[in-house]
Every structure is written in structure tokens, then in C-alpha cells.
XYZ file of C-alpha atoms in Angstrom:
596
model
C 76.285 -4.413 60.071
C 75.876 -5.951 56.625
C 73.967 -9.084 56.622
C 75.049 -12.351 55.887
C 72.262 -14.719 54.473
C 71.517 -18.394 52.374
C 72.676 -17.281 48.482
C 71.403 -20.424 46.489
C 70.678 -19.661 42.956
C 67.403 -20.282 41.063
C 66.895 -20.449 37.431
C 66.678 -16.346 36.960
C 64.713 -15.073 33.221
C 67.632 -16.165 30.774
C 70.558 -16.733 32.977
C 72.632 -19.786 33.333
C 71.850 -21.577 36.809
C 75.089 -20.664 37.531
C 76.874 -23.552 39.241
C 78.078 -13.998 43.225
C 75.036 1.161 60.291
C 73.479 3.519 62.129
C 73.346 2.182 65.705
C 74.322 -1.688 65.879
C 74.699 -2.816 69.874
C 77.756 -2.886 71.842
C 75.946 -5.810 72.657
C 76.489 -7.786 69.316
C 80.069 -6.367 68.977
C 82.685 -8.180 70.596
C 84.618 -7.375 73.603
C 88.443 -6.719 74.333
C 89.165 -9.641 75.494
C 86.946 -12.003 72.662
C 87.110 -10.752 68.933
C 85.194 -7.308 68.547
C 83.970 -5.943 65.375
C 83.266 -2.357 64.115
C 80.447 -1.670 61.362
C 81.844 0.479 58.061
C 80.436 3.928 58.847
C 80.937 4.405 62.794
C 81.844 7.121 63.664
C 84.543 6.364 66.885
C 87.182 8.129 65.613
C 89.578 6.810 68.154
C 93.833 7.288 67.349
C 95.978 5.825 65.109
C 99.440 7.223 65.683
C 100.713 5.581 62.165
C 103.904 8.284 61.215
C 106.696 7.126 59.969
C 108.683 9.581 61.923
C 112.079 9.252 58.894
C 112.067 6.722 56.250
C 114.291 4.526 56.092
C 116.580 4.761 52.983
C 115.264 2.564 50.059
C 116.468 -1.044 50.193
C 116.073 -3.894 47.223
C 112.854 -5.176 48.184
C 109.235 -3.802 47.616
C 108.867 -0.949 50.088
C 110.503 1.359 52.018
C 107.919 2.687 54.613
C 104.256 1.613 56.103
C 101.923 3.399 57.535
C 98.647 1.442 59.899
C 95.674 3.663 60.130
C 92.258 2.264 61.509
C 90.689 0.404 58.770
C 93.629 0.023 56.266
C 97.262 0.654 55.455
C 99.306 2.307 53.314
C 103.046 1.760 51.830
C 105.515 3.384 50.031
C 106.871 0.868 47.316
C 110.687 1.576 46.535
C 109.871 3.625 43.213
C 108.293 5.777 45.378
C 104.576 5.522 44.610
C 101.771 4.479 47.395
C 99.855 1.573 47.499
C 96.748 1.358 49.975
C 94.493 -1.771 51.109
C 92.121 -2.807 53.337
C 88.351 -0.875 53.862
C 88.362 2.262 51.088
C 86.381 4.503 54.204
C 86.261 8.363 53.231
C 88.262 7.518 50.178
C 91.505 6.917 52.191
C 93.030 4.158 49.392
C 92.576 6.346 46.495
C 96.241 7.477 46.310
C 97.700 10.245 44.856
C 100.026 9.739 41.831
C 103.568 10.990 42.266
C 106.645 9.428 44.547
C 106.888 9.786 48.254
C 109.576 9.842 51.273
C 106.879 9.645 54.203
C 103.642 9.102 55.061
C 100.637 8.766 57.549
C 97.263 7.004 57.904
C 94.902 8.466 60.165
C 91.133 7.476 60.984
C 89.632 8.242 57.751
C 92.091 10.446 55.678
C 96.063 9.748 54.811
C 99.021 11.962 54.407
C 102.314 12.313 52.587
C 105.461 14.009 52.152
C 106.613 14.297 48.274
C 110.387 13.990 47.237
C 110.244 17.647 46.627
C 109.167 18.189 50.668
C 105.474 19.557 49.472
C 102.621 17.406 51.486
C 99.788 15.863 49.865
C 96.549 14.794 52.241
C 93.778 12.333 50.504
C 89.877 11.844 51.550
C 86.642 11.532 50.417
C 86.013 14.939 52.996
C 87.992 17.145 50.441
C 86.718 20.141 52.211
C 88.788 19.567 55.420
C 92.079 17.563 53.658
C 92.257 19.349 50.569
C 93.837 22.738 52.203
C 96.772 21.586 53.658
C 99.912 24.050 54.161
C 102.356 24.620 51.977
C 106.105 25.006 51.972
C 108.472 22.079 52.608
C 108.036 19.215 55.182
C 110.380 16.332 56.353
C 107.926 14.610 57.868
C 104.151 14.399 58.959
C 102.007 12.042 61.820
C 98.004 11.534 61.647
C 95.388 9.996 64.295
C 92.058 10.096 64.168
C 91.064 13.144 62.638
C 94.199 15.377 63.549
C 97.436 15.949 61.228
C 101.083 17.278 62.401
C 103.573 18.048 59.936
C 107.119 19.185 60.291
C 108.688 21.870 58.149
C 112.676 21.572 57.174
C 113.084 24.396 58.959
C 111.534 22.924 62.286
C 108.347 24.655 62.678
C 105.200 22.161 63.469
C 101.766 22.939 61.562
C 98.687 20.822 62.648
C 95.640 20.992 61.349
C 92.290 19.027 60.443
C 91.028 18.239 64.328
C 88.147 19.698 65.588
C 90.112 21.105 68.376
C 90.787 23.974 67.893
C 93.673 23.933 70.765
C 94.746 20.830 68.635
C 95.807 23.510 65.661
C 97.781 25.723 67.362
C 101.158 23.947 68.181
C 103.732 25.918 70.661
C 106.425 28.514 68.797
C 109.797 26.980 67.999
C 111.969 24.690 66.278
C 111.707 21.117 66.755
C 113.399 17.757 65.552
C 109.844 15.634 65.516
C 106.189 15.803 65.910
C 103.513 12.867 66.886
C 99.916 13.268 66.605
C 97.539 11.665 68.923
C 93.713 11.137 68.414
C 93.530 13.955 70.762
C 96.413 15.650 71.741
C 100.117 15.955 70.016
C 103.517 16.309 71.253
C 106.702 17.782 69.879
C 110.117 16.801 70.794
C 113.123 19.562 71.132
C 116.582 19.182 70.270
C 117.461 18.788 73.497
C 115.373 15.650 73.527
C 112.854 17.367 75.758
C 108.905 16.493 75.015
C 105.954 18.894 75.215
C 102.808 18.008 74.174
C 98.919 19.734 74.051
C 95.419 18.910 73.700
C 93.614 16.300 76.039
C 94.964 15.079 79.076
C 92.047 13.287 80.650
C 94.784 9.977 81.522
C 97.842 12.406 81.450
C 98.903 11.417 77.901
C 99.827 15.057 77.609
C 102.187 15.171 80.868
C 105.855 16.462 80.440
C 107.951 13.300 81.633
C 111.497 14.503 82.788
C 113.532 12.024 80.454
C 115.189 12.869 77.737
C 114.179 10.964 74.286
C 115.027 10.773 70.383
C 111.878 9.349 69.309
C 108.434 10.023 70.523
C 104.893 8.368 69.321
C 101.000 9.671 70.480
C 98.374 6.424 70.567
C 94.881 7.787 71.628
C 95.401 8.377 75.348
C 99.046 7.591 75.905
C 101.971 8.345 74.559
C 105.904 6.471 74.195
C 109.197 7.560 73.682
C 112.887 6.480 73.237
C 114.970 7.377 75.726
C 118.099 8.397 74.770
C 119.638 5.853 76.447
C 117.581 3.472 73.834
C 114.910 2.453 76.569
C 111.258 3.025 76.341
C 108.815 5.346 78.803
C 104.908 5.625 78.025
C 102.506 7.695 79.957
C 98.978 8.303 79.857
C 96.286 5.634 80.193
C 97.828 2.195 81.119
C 94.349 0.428 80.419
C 94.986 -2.838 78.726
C 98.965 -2.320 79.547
C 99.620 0.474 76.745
C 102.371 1.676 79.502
C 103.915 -1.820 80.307
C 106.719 -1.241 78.627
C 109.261 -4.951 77.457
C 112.970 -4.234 78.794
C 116.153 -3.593 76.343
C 117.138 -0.993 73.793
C 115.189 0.288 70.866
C 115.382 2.130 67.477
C 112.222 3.252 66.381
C 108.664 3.017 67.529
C 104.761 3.603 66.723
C 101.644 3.654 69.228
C 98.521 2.947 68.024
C 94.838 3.168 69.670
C 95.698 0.845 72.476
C 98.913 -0.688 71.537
C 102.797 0.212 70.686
C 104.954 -1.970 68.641
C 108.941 -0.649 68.613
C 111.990 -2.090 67.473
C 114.714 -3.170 68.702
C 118.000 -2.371 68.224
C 119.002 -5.718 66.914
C 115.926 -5.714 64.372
C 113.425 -7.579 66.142
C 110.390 -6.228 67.056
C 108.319 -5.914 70.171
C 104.505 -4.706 70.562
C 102.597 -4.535 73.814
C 99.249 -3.443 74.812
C 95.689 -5.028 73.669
C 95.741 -8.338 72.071
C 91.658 -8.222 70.985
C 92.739 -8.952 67.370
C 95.817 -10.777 67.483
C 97.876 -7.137 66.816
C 100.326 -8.267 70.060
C 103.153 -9.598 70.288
C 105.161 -9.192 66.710
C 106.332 -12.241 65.091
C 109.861 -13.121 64.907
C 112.310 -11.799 62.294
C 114.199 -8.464 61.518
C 112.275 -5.309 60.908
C 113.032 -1.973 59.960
C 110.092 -0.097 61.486
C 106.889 -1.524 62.593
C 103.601 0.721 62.443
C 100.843 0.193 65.122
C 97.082 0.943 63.793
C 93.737 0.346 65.293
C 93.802 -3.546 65.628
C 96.109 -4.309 63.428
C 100.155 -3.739 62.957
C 102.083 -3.924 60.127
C 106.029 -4.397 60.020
C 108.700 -3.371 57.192
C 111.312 -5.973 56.831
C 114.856 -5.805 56.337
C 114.258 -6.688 52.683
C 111.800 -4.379 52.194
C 108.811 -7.121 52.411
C 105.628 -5.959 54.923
C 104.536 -8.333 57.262
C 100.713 -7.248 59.200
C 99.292 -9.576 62.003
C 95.857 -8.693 63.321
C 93.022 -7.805 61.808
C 93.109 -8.462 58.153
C 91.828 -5.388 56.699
C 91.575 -6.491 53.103
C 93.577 -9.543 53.398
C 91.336 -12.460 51.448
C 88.903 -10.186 49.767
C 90.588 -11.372 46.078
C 88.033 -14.370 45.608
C 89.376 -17.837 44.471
C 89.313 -18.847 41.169
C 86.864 -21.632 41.682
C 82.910 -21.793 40.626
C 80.513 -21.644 42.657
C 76.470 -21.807 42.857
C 76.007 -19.118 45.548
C 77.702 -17.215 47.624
C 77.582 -15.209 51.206
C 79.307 -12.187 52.710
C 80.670 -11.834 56.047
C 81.845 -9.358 58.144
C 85.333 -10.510 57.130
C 84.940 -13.191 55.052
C 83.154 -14.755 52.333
C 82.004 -18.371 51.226
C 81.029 -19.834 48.356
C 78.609 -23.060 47.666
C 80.334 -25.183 45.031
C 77.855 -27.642 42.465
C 79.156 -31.008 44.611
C 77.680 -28.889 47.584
C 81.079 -28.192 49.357
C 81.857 -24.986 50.804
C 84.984 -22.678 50.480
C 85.635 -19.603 52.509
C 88.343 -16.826 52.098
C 89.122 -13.696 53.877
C 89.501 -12.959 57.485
C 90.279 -16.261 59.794
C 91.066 -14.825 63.289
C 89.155 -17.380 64.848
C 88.373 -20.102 62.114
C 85.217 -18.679 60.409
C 87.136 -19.626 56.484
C 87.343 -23.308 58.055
C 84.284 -25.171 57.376
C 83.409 -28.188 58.004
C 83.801 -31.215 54.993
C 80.410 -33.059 53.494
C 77.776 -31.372 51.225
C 75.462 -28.486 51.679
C 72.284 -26.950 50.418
C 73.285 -23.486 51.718
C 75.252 -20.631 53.575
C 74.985 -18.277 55.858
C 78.148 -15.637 56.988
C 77.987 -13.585 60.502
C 80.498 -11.682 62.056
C 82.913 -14.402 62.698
C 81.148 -17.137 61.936
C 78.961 -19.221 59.707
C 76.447 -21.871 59.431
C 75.618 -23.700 56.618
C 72.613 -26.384 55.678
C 73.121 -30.016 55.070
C 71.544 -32.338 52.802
C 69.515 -33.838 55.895
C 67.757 -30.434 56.779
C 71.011 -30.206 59.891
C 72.036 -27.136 60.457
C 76.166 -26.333 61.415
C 78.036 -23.611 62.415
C 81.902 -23.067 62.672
C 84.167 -19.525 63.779
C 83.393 -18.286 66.757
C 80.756 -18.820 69.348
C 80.019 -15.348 70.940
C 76.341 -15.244 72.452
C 76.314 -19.145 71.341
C 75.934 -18.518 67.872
C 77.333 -22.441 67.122
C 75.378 -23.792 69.556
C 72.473 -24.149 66.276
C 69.328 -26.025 67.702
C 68.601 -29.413 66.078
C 66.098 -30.758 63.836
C 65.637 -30.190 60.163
C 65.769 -26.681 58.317
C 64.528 -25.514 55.160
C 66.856 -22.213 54.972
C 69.415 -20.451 57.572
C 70.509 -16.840 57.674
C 72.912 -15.115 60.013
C 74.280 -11.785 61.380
C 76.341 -9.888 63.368
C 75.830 -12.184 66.693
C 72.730 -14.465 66.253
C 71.309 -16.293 63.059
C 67.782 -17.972 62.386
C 66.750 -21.378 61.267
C 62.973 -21.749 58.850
C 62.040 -24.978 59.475
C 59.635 -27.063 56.751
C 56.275 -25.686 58.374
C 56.878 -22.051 58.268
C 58.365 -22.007 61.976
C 61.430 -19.691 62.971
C 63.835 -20.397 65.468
C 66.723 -18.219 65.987
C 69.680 -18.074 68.645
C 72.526 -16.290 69.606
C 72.286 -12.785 70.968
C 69.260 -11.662 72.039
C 70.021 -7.840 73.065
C 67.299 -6.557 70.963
C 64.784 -8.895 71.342
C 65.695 -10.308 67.568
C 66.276 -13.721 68.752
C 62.095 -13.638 70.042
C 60.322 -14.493 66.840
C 56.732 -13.476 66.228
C 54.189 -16.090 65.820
C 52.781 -16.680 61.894
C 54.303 -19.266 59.051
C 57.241 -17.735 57.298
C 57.976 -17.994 53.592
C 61.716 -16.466 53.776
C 62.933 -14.983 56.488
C 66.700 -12.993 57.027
C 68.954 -11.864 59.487
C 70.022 -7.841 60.098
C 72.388 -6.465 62.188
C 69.922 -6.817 65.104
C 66.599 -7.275 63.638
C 65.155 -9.567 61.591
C 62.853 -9.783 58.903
C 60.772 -12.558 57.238
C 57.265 -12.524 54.076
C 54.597 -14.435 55.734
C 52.682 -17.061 53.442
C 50.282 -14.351 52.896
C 52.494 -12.330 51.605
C 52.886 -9.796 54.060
C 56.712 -8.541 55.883
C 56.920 -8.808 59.499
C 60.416 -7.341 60.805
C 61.487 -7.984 64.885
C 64.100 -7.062 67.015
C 65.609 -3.439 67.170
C 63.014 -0.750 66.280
C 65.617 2.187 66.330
C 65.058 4.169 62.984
C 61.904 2.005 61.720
C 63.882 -0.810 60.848
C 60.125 -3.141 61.945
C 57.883 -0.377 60.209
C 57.462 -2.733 56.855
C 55.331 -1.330 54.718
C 52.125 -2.967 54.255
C 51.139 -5.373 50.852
C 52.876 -8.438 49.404
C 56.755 -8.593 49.058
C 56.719 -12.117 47.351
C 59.326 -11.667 44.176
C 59.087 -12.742 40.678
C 59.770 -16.186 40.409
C 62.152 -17.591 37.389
C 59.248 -18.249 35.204
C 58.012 -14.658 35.544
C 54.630 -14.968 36.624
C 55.276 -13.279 40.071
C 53.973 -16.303 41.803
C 56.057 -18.092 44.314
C 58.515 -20.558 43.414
C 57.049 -24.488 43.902
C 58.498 -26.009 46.616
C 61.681 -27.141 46.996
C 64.648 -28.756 49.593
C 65.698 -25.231 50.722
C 64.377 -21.364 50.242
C 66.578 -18.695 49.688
C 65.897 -15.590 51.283
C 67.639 -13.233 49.135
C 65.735 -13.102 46.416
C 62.629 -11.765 48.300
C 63.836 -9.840 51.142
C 67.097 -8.518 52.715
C 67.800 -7.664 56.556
C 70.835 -4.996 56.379
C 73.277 -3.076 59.146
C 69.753 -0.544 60.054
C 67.394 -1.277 56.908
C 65.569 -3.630 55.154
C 64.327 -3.731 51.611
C 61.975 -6.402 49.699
C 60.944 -6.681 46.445
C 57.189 -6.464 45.417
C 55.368 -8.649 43.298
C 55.945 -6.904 40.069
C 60.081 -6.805 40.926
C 60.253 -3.371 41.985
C 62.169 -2.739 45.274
C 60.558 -1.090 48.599
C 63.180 -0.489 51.505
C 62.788 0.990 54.969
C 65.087 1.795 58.322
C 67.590 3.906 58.015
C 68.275 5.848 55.079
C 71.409 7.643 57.141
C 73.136 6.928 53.658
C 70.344 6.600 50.739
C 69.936 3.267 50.904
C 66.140 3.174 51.196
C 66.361 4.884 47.384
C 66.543 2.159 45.302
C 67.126 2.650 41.356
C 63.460 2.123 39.570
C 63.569 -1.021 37.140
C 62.639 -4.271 37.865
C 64.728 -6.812 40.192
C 64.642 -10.505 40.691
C 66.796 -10.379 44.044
C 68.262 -8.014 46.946
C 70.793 -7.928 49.357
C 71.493 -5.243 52.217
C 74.220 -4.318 54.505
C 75.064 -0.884 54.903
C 74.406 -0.222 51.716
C 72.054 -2.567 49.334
C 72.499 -4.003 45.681
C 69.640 -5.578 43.575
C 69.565 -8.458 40.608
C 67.745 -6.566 37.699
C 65.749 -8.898 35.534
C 68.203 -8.997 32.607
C 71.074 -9.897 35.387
C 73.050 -6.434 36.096
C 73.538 -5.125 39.425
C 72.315 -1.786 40.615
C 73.930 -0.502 43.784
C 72.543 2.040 45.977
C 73.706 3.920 49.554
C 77.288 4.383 50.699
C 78.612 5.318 46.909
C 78.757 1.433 45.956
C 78.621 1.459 41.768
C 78.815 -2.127 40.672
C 80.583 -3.023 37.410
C 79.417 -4.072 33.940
C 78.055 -7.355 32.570
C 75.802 -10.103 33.830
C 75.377 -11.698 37.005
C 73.711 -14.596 38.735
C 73.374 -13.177 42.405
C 74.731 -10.686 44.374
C 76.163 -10.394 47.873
C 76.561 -7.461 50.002
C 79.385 -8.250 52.942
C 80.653 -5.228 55.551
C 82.359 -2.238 53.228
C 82.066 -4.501 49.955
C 79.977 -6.573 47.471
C 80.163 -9.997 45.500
C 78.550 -11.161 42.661
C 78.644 -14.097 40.946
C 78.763 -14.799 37.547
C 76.610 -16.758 35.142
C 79.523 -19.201 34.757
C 79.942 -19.443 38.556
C 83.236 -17.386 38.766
C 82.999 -14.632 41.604
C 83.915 -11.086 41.531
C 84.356 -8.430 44.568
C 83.731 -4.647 44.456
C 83.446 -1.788 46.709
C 85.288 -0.503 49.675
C 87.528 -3.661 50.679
C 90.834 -3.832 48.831
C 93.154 -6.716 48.886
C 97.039 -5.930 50.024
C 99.369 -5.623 46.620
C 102.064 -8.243 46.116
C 104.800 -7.859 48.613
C 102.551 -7.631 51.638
C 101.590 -11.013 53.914
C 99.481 -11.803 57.165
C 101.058 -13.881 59.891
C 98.545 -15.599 62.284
């Protein structure tokens, strides 16, 4: 899980003071019935049933279909073209040019039908979604990793799962197909169902009703009866199968809820409510498409409306200035010059709400954040999971947070930290601290002496720091430490990330260790004046560009002050204080909002 750390700016060779996992804990995620959180990279390739079974014919407005996989969403605008937001994982918002009549997201890969009928399947995994089949399709569903198509003609194809069973639909003709994270189901013209592939909660059970519409989640599956009512089967855990009475139009199951709609326009969803994707807001719809955690709804106008999690919603920056910065999970803040803070991005549970007066610094977790006062006081607003607000008292010097816990360095060189403790990172060693900051589930801090002591989960050598001094260049470039001052900022000398750490040595080059699952213990060789890590980790070179390395994160031209590394993106911030975002969080296009 990327860490979230104190950003304040020194006076950096030439630059303006400019007023920019492997195996994290179920323990520091968050449970179905609080706010839960999923690191970029994990590999639970749960279903998204996100088809859109017939598009609706193209209305004046801005789209005419949506599709919900797990991290993001896609839409077809009205000219026909796709537009894609949220977290960029496998490549999955990198559309294809061209127009469109339907389309599916799946876990990490999306597919399309063109005008013409020919399908189109996008991913970083080109190996696997590059050799669709060919002919002419009317429609196509995705979950997870497994794609079902139907031909004009009827036929099914399915392919991409590695089940094999998955592949090989029955013989026939059929008048839809819905793909489930592991199994699929095919309904006749008769309005019979049959479906394949797991059945460990009966998802893939023949019910006797008769249905026109039928949608696979990842363990149960819904239809429309023809008599407009709605029957689910399979796993009823968090009340996938309690069904709301009356009569409904179309419908979409995702991982572990269903939204449908009725056939008066407004829309019902039922199932879990972990991130606010259940129930629908009010209003007509046109379709509403169930994801992971999230839903999104088309609207009679042609408008999308999403509730849930905000995948992508907020990661445009404002267009204030700011003197430092720190990415979140979800969200970001920002440090303005009259020491106010600003946050934008995801606000499930208040974490972009912080508290008025000034600040010294920042620190972003999972759904929260703290920040240091003037007096030394730490605060903390968002949510308090493991008692992450519950920040001791006294005077700090610098604060730094993570997924579930954060970590105080008070004046003498003492650490405190609280919040979880599920990996003992919450236990600080004894010895005076310099800088210290917060990982996933270990921390790591540079002694006075010099030397990098790292605590908390050992899995893949995340405490093995190398021995020597990891004390950085200081602004006047004579790789001493900075003279004392009213607060420390960690990121300039060492950086905690989701299952690495990396610190910069006292010449400026960069020494990481942990993980290097995606090559982020390789960093570029020049010399840096400050590091961040998350997944992936980004340095400060001397003459203020950014060099990016692990999880394919390139950072763009020109000059920067700091830099930021949040979950599945990066921020930097300017020499003129202005901020700007890269990586693999996109913001929704115009046309698209988020209802609480």
C-alpha cells in the first residue's frame, strides 16, 4: 500500500521554495461492514458482471451505455467512442479508437462490440486479450478474468479464463450470455437459463423460471422473470439473493451486489453496502451497471451517475498553490503558505475534510489523515479503524501515516506510533530518530548516526536495510544534515512503500530494499535530493525532474519541487506551487458525477 507521509518543502539546489504490494494484511484492510481497501496490484480477481446486455438507442445527452469493472469504468459517449476512468490496472483505460454499440469491463481487461459487430478486447496482458474471435457479435459480458460474447447468429464464444471448462460454452443458439468471475450462463429463447463453470454456492443451478434478462456476479447469479420480477441464486452472503419486490427492465450483478431497474426508471441495488455502492439514488435511469464496490447508472438524458467507491473521482488536483503535498490511498492534500490544508479525491468517510487553523505538515493513510500544528499537536480526521485518530498528545516534530496506523517523532528523537499493530509496526525500536516514515505495515526511520532501522512486517526483507548512512543532501549541498528546524520531513531522506523501502545516501544516490515483485528496488542512477514509495517509487533529481521506477510509472517533463507517490498514481508539485497528477488514476470525463 503506497505510503502516505509529511511533504514540507526545503530550499532544494536552485529551485523556488515552492509555496507536488506484495502481501499487505487483511489486518490493515478494512472489513465489510467498515470501509475496506484493496492495494493496486492484488491479485483477487473476484467478478464483475459489468455487460451491457443491448444498448440502449442513443439519446441527446453524453452517453449511451456504462460498463463497472473492479477498479474503473468505462462509457460509450453518444458519437460512439469510449471513455475510461478510475485506476489504469493492466492498461484497462487505454481505449481503442473507433465507435462502439456495447461493451464490458472485467477485472483487469475491457471489451467491445464495434458498429460493424467485430469485437475489440484491451489490456496491458496482450498475449491473452489480443486473440479474440472473429466474425460478428451483438453483444459481449466480462468478470474477472473470463469473456462471453454473442454472435448475430446466436452462438456463445468465451474465452480468456483459466478454466478451461469456462471456454467451452454448450452447442446452440441463444438470445444472451452473462459471464461470471467463475462460471457463465446462457439464456434460450424460450427464456430457459443454463449455465457452467463453478458451483461451489449453486450460482450455476438451473432455476425452473422462465426469464428475459439474466446477469452472473461472482457466486450468484439474477434474472428477469418474464413476468418482470427478479430471482437470484447462488451465494446469499451479504443478501446478493434478497431480492426488492416490483417489476424490472434491465439488470447487472456485480461481485457482491445487483443493481436493476425498474420498469418506471428508477433504480434499485441490493447486496453489500461496504462502500456506499447500495441502495441507488433517486431519479430515472436507463441501465445501471454493478462493479466491484462501486455502481454506476445511465440516465434518461444520457448523464452517468456512480455512487461508491470513487475510482478516479477527485484525482484532477485544484488549482490552488501549495508548499507540500501528500498522497492517500484515495485522496490527496495539499499544505498551502498560510499553513491551511486542502484535500481532494475520495471522501467516503470524511478523510478530504480537515480540520480549520494552520499546519506545519501532512500525513495521508488509507482513509484518513493527520496533520501537525503550529504547537507541535498532532490531529487526525477520516476514519478511525484500529484508532488511527485517537493520535497521542504532546508535541511532535514530524508525523507520517499508512494504510492503518501512523507515527509521531517527537523533539528528542523518540517515536510513538498507533493504530494497527498486526505486524508489530506500531512497537518501535529503541534509538533517537532523525526521520522516520510509515509503509504499508512496516516502518522505517535514519538514526542520528546515520544508520536505517526498518520494524514491523519482515515478509520479503522489507527490515533488511542495508548497512551505512542514508542521511540526504541537504539544500546547500554539502550532504550534511539540514540545521534544525520546527518540523522534519521525512521524504527527502527515506520512504516506507506498499512492501519496500528506499533511502537516499549521502552523496544523493538512491538504495532500496523489500520487494522488488515489480522493479522498484532499481532505481535510475543520478543523483536525488528526495524519495517517495508506494508500490512503485519516484525520486527528486538534483536539478528538480522526477525519475519514476516499478509498476511502468514514467513521470512527465519539466521541474518540480517534491514528489508524491499515492495508491496507483503520483503528484508532484511545481516550483510555483501548482500540483500535477500522473500515473494509473484517471479522473471521470465531463458528463459523469458521484452521489454520496
Amino acid at each position: 500500500m503506497p505510503l502516505r507521509r509529511v511533504a514540507h518543502l526545503l530550499l532544494v539546489a536552485g529551485l523556488m521554495a515552492a509555496a507536488c504490494s506484495d502481501e499487505p494484511s487483511a489486518d490493515d484492510g478494512l472489513t465489510e461492514e467498515d470501509v475496506q481497501t484493496e492495494p493496486v496490484g492484488t491479485d483477487d480477481r473476484s467478478g464483475v458482471e459489468a455487460s451491457i446486455t443491448s444498448p440502449p438507442a442513443p439519446v441527446e445527452g453524453t452517453f449511451i451505455a456504462v460498463a463497472a469493472g473492479f477498479w474503473h469504468t468505462c462509457a460509450i459517449r453518444s458519437d460512439g467512442g469510449i471513455e475510461c476512468w478510475g485506476v489504469n490496472q493492466n492498461g484497462v483505460l487505454d481505449a481503442p479508437e473507433g465507435q462502439f454499440k456495447a461493451i464490458a469491463a472485467g477485472y483487469g481487461h475491457n471489451c467491445a462490440v464495434r458498429v460493424d459487430g467485430r469485437l475489440e478486447c484491451w489490456s496491458s496482458e496482450r498475449q491473452r486479450w489480443s486473440d479474440v474471435p472473429e466474425g460478428r457479435f451483438t453483444t459481449v459480458s466480462a468478470a474477472g478474468d473470463n469473456t462471453c460474447a454473442l454472435r448475430d447468429d446466436g452462438d456463445v464464444e468465451c474465452w480468456g479464463s483459466y478454466n478451461d471448462e469456462l471456454s467451452t460454452p454448450p452447442g446452440g443458439h441463444f438470445e444472451a450470455v452473462t459471464a461470471g468471475a467463475g462460471h457463465a450462463c446462457v439464456l434460450r429463447s424460450g427464456g430457459t437459463v443454463q449455465c457452467w463453470g463453478a458451483n461451489e454456492a449453486g450460482q450455476a443451478d438451473r432455476p425452473a423460471s422462465r426469464f428475459n434478462t439474466i446477469a452472473a456476479g461472482r457466486d450468484h447469479t439474477c434474472g428477469i422473470r418474464t413476468d418482470g420480477t427478479i430471482e437470484c441464486w447462488g451465494s446469499d452472503f451479504l443478501g446478493k439473493t434478497d431480492v426488492p419486490e416490483g417489476s424490472f427492465a434491465t439488470l447487472s450483478a456485480g461481485v457482491d451486489h445487483t443493481c436493476a431497474v425498474h420498469t418506471d426508471g428508477t433504480a434499485a441495488c441490493w447486496g453489500s453496502n461496504a462502500h456506499g455502492a447500495v441502495p441507488a439514488p433517486d431519479g430515472q435511469f436507463q441501465t445501471v451497471a454493478a462493479g466491484a464496490d462501486h455502481s454506476c447508472g445511465l440516465r434518461t438524458d444520457g448523464a452517468i451517475e456512480c455512487w461508491g467507491r470513487r475510482y478516479g473521482a477527485g484525482a484532477d488536483p485544484p488549482g490552488d498553490r501549495f508548499v507540500s503535498l501528500a498522497a492517500g490511498g484515495n485522496h490527496t492534500c495539499g499544505l498551502r503558505g498560510d499553513g491551511s490544508i486542502a484535500c481532494w479525491g475520495t471522501d467516503l468517510v470524511g478523510q478530504t475534510d480537515p480540520p480549520g487553523g494552520h499546519f506545519n505538515a501532512i500525513a495521508t493513510g488509507n482513509y484518513f489523515a493527520c496533520g501537525l500544528r503550529l504547537d507541535g499537536t498532532i490531529e487526525c480526521w477520516g476514519f478511525d479503524r484500529f484508532g488511527v485518530l485517537d493520535n497521542p498528545d504532546g508535541q511532535f516534530i514530524d508525523v507520517t501515516a499508512s494504510v492503518g496506523h501512523a507515527c509521531g517523532l517527537r523533539d528528542d528523537g523518540t517515536v510513538e506510533c498507533w493504530g494497527s499493530n498486526s505486524h508489530g509496526q506500531t512497537d518501535v525500536p529503541a534509538g533517537t530518530y532523525w526521520v522516520i516514515s510509515a509503509g504499508s505495515s512496516h516502518n522505517c526511520g535514519i538514526l542520528l548516526t546515520g544508520e536505517a532501522k526498518c520494524w514491523g512486517n519482515p515478509h520479503a526483507g522489507r527490515l533488511n536495510a542495508p548497512t551505512g548512512s542514508f542521511i540526504a543532501v541537504a539544500a546547500s549541498g554539502q550532504g550534511q544534515p539540514p540545521p534544525e528546524r520546527q518540523f522534519r520531513d521525512s521524504q527527502w531522506f527515506i520512504a516506507a512503500g506498499d512492501s519496500h523501502t528506499c533511502g537516499i545516501r549521502l552523496h544523493g544516490d538512491v538504495e532500496c530494499w523489500g520487494s522488488n515483485s515489480h522493479g522498484q528496488l532499481v532505481a535510475p542512477d543520478y543523483e536525488y535530493v528526495a524519495v517517495s514509495s508506494g508500490v512503485h517509487s519516484c525520486g527528486l533529481r538534483k536539478d528538480g525532474t522526477v525519475d519514476c521506477w516499478g509498476w511502468r510509472e514514467t513521470a512527465p517533463p519539466g521541474q518540480f519541487a517534491a514528489v508524491e507517490v499515492g495508491q496507483g498514481y503520483t503528484c508532484g508539485l511545481r516550483p510555483d506551487g501548482t500540483v500535477e497528477c500522473w500515473g494509473t488514476l484517471r479522473a471521470p470525463p465531463d458528463g459523469v458525477t458521484y452521489t454520496d
